[in-house]
């Protein structure tokens, strides 16, 4: 049985980490049985981040390496029908969500004061005292440093929102009225798109980026479609 190590669910989503939710969604799309271990223990993670999996003794870290591993070990054909051009589009969108939009959304959760109040409550309320007094501040400091290192954190908040809104517009315009990102059938990139869009639309943190997503009805409809298809039970 595949074990998926991830954070505990939060904000009413399967996972408030879009990377964890991506893998869980993908496992459901692939029809592979798995057991979620929601311990949130990054210290045990091979690369210090979640998610990672234990596939019958093989540990694999990083959502994309996990998917590639599972595809080859379990013969998953989700992307078999994609042309090289569609594969290229999938790679480009993956980068948009994971390497760019992610950081803009991290800023709305961890740096913006109103967002931080909600994030702190959702992620740390269950931490026992006296750790609860220290951990949120340390984690926030770490995220601030990561944002600066990545580069997003060097922009002003208005600029960060503009960057995120541009990504959202690109996704909405590309999706248009297609049921799934690359056409009529779901493919692996939909696990990413759904996880990142749901983590924006369905998280109670207001931001211009979220409002931009709410203003595109096809994105909400897309998330509902993915939820109905892969999280019905
Ligand atoms: N490239 C990784 C990114 C995973 C990632 O950034 N995970 C974050 C949560 S969204 C994490 O574990 N952060 C904990 C930490 O950095 O201490 C993937 O695709 O899995």
XYZ file of C-alpha atoms and ligand atoms in Angstrom:
253
model
C 0.000 0.000 0.000
C 1.339 3.441 -0.943
C 1.700 5.696 2.092
C 1.332 9.430 1.425
C 3.031 11.579 4.056
C 1.494 15.017 4.189
C 0.130 17.787 6.393
C -3.195 17.432 8.190
C -6.189 18.774 6.256
C -6.991 22.444 6.907
C -9.277 25.208 5.614
C -11.877 22.541 4.742
C -9.676 21.235 1.913
C -8.125 17.777 1.534
C -4.875 19.656 2.121
C -3.841 23.282 2.572
C -0.508 22.397 0.963
C -1.226 22.454 -2.760
C 1.669 20.050 -3.336
C 0.161 17.485 -0.959
C -3.306 17.964 -2.430
C -1.827 17.547 -5.914
C -0.441 14.104 -5.072
C -3.582 12.974 -3.258
C -5.710 14.111 -6.210
C -3.392 12.380 -8.646
C -3.558 9.100 -6.689
C -7.355 9.265 -6.916
C -7.194 10.085 -10.628
C -4.881 7.115 -11.173
C -7.104 4.826 -9.090
C -4.169 3.715 -6.923
C -5.016 2.659 -3.364
C -3.130 4.688 -0.754
C -3.086 5.535 2.912
C -2.666 9.171 3.931
C -0.396 9.793 6.921
C -1.297 13.306 7.997
C 1.417 13.745 10.606
C 2.970 16.824 8.967
C 6.400 15.654 10.083
C 8.820 17.534 7.817
C 11.767 16.400 9.931
C 11.326 12.835 8.647
C 10.869 13.946 5.034
C 13.800 12.979 2.770
C 14.041 16.532 1.394
C 12.661 18.369 4.427
C 9.381 19.139 2.648
C 6.031 17.416 2.207
C 4.673 15.461 0.464
C 6.675 12.285 0.185
C 5.586 8.684 -0.287
C 6.623 5.256 0.854
C 5.833 2.894 -1.989
C 6.458 -0.551 -0.563
C 9.757 0.520 0.964
C 10.811 3.024 -1.715
C 10.782 6.588 -0.407
C 10.158 9.293 -2.997
C 10.032 13.022 -2.198
C 8.685 15.922 -4.290
C 5.241 15.852 -5.874
C 6.478 15.600 -9.449
C 9.074 12.904 -8.760
C 6.353 11.029 -6.862
C 4.036 11.138 -9.873
C 6.793 10.085 -12.264
C 7.757 7.208 -9.978
C 4.155 6.023 -9.594
C 3.502 6.294 -13.320
C 6.399 4.049 -14.178
C 6.100 1.583 -11.289
C 2.329 1.120 -11.549
C 1.899 1.613 -15.299
C -0.436 4.597 -14.979
C -1.553 5.774 -18.408
C -3.224 9.090 -17.468
C -1.031 11.060 -19.879
C -0.665 8.430 -22.591
C -2.907 10.320 -25.016
C -1.065 13.639 -24.783
C 0.863 14.935 -27.793
C 4.379 16.358 -27.245
C 2.830 19.826 -27.603
C 0.286 19.112 -24.875
C 3.044 17.688 -22.664
C 4.938 20.941 -23.184
C 1.848 22.927 -22.175
C 1.507 20.753 -19.065
C 5.120 21.439 -18.100
C 4.695 25.190 -18.635
C 1.517 25.285 -16.525
C 3.135 23.210 -13.810
C 5.881 25.818 -13.558
C 3.311 28.628 -13.498
C 1.452 27.068 -10.574
C 4.349 25.661 -8.591
C 7.219 28.046 -9.168
C 5.380 31.353 -9.492
C 1.739 31.492 -8.389
C 2.582 29.396 -5.319
C 4.899 32.080 -3.967
C 2.403 34.882 -4.596
C -0.198 32.890 -2.631
C 2.320 32.103 0.122
C 2.688 35.864 0.524
C -1.098 36.287 0.974
C -1.102 33.552 3.645
C 2.067 34.166 5.593
C 3.026 37.831 5.152
C -0.181 39.830 4.670
C -1.394 40.521 8.239
C -5.055 39.562 7.731
C -4.032 36.401 5.871
C -1.493 35.530 8.549
C -4.123 35.754 11.319
C -6.160 33.055 9.527
C -3.144 30.946 8.570
C -1.808 31.005 12.122
C -5.150 29.863 13.509
C -5.597 27.117 10.876
C -2.076 25.695 11.078
C -1.031 26.214 14.687
C -4.142 26.247 16.910
C -3.677 22.544 17.713
C 0.025 22.869 18.621
C 0.470 22.319 22.384
C 1.711 25.077 24.657
C 4.330 26.453 25.072
C 5.375 25.534 21.486
C 2.325 27.382 20.150
C 3.851 30.662 21.313
C 7.097 30.112 19.436
C 6.439 27.962 16.392
C 4.222 30.342 14.368
C 6.770 33.170 14.631
C 9.652 30.871 13.652
C 7.705 29.369 10.741
C 6.686 32.817 9.513
C 10.288 34.006 9.713
C 11.349 30.965 7.661
C 8.723 31.637 4.992
C 9.725 35.305 4.824
C 13.323 34.242 4.202
C 12.232 31.712 1.556
C 10.171 34.382 -0.193
C 13.188 36.689 -0.292
C 15.455 33.883 -1.490
C 13.052 32.872 -4.229
C 12.676 36.527 -5.203
C 8.906 37.036 -4.892
C 9.364 38.556 -1.438
C 11.476 41.373 -2.859
C 8.455 42.843 -4.667
C 5.892 45.131 -3.074
C 2.530 43.604 -2.166
C 0.722 45.324 -5.066
C 3.313 43.958 -7.491
C 2.949 40.449 -6.043
C -0.809 40.633 -6.489
C -0.361 41.785 -10.105
C 1.977 38.837 -10.774
C -0.517 36.356 -9.289
C -3.468 37.898 -11.148
C -1.611 37.562 -14.444
C -1.141 33.830 -13.782
C -4.820 33.408 -12.959
C -5.872 35.207 -16.138
C -3.544 33.001 -18.193
C -5.019 29.820 -16.701
C -8.633 31.004 -17.121
C -8.059 32.117 -20.723
C -6.325 28.868 -21.600
C -8.939 26.673 -19.926
C -11.742 28.604 -21.629
C -14.729 26.241 -21.847
C -12.782 22.973 -21.853
C -13.770 20.487 -19.125
C -10.131 19.795 -18.237
C -6.960 21.770 -18.812
C -5.819 19.861 -21.875
C -9.159 18.820 -23.294
C -12.077 16.500 -22.675
C -10.184 14.011 -20.495
C -8.304 14.694 -17.258
C -4.521 14.338 -17.275
C -1.867 14.708 -14.589
C -1.679 18.498 -14.934
C -5.272 18.665 -13.687
C -4.098 17.366 -10.311
C -1.800 20.385 -10.087
C -4.298 22.896 -11.462
C -7.106 21.711 -9.188
C -4.923 21.632 -6.071
C -3.589 25.147 -6.608
C -6.895 26.704 -7.719
C -8.902 25.122 -4.884
C -6.214 26.338 -2.489
C -6.981 29.851 -3.683
C -10.734 29.820 -4.314
C -11.798 27.723 -1.332
C -9.487 29.118 1.328
C -11.048 31.909 3.432
C -8.193 34.356 2.804
C -9.173 37.361 0.758
C -6.707 38.845 -1.742
C -6.802 40.495 -5.165
C -5.486 37.181 -6.552
C -8.409 35.260 -5.084
C -10.839 37.916 -6.332
C -9.334 37.624 -9.804
C -9.947 33.851 -9.661
C -13.507 34.375 -8.389
C -14.156 36.704 -11.321
C -13.475 33.814 -13.761
C -16.515 31.510 -13.500
C -14.797 28.771 -15.502
C -12.231 28.291 -12.720
C -14.856 27.690 -10.013
C -16.734 25.346 -12.377
C -13.495 23.497 -13.119
C -12.775 22.969 -9.409
C -16.305 21.744 -8.786
C -15.939 19.319 -11.715
C -12.671 17.936 -10.341
C -14.104 17.628 -6.835
C -17.233 15.829 -8.035
C -15.210 13.416 -10.137
C -12.390 12.567 -7.753
C -13.614 13.359 -4.228
C -17.226 12.209 -4.463
C -16.800 9.522 -1.809
N 8.773 20.874 -4.984
C 8.087 20.312 -3.834
C 7.542 21.447 -2.982
C 6.889 20.951 -1.699
C 6.676 22.084 -0.704
O 7.040 23.241 -0.929
N 6.104 21.732 0.447
C 5.918 22.680 1.508
C 4.428 22.806 1.870
S 3.447 23.518 0.600
C 6.626 22.218 2.760
O 6.707 21.038 3.034
N 7.129 23.137 3.565
C 7.689 22.817 4.834
C 9.006 23.457 5.061
O 9.565 24.058 4.115
O 9.487 23.349 6.193
C 6.995 19.359 -4.305
O 6.595 19.449 -5.477
O 6.586 18.471 -3.534
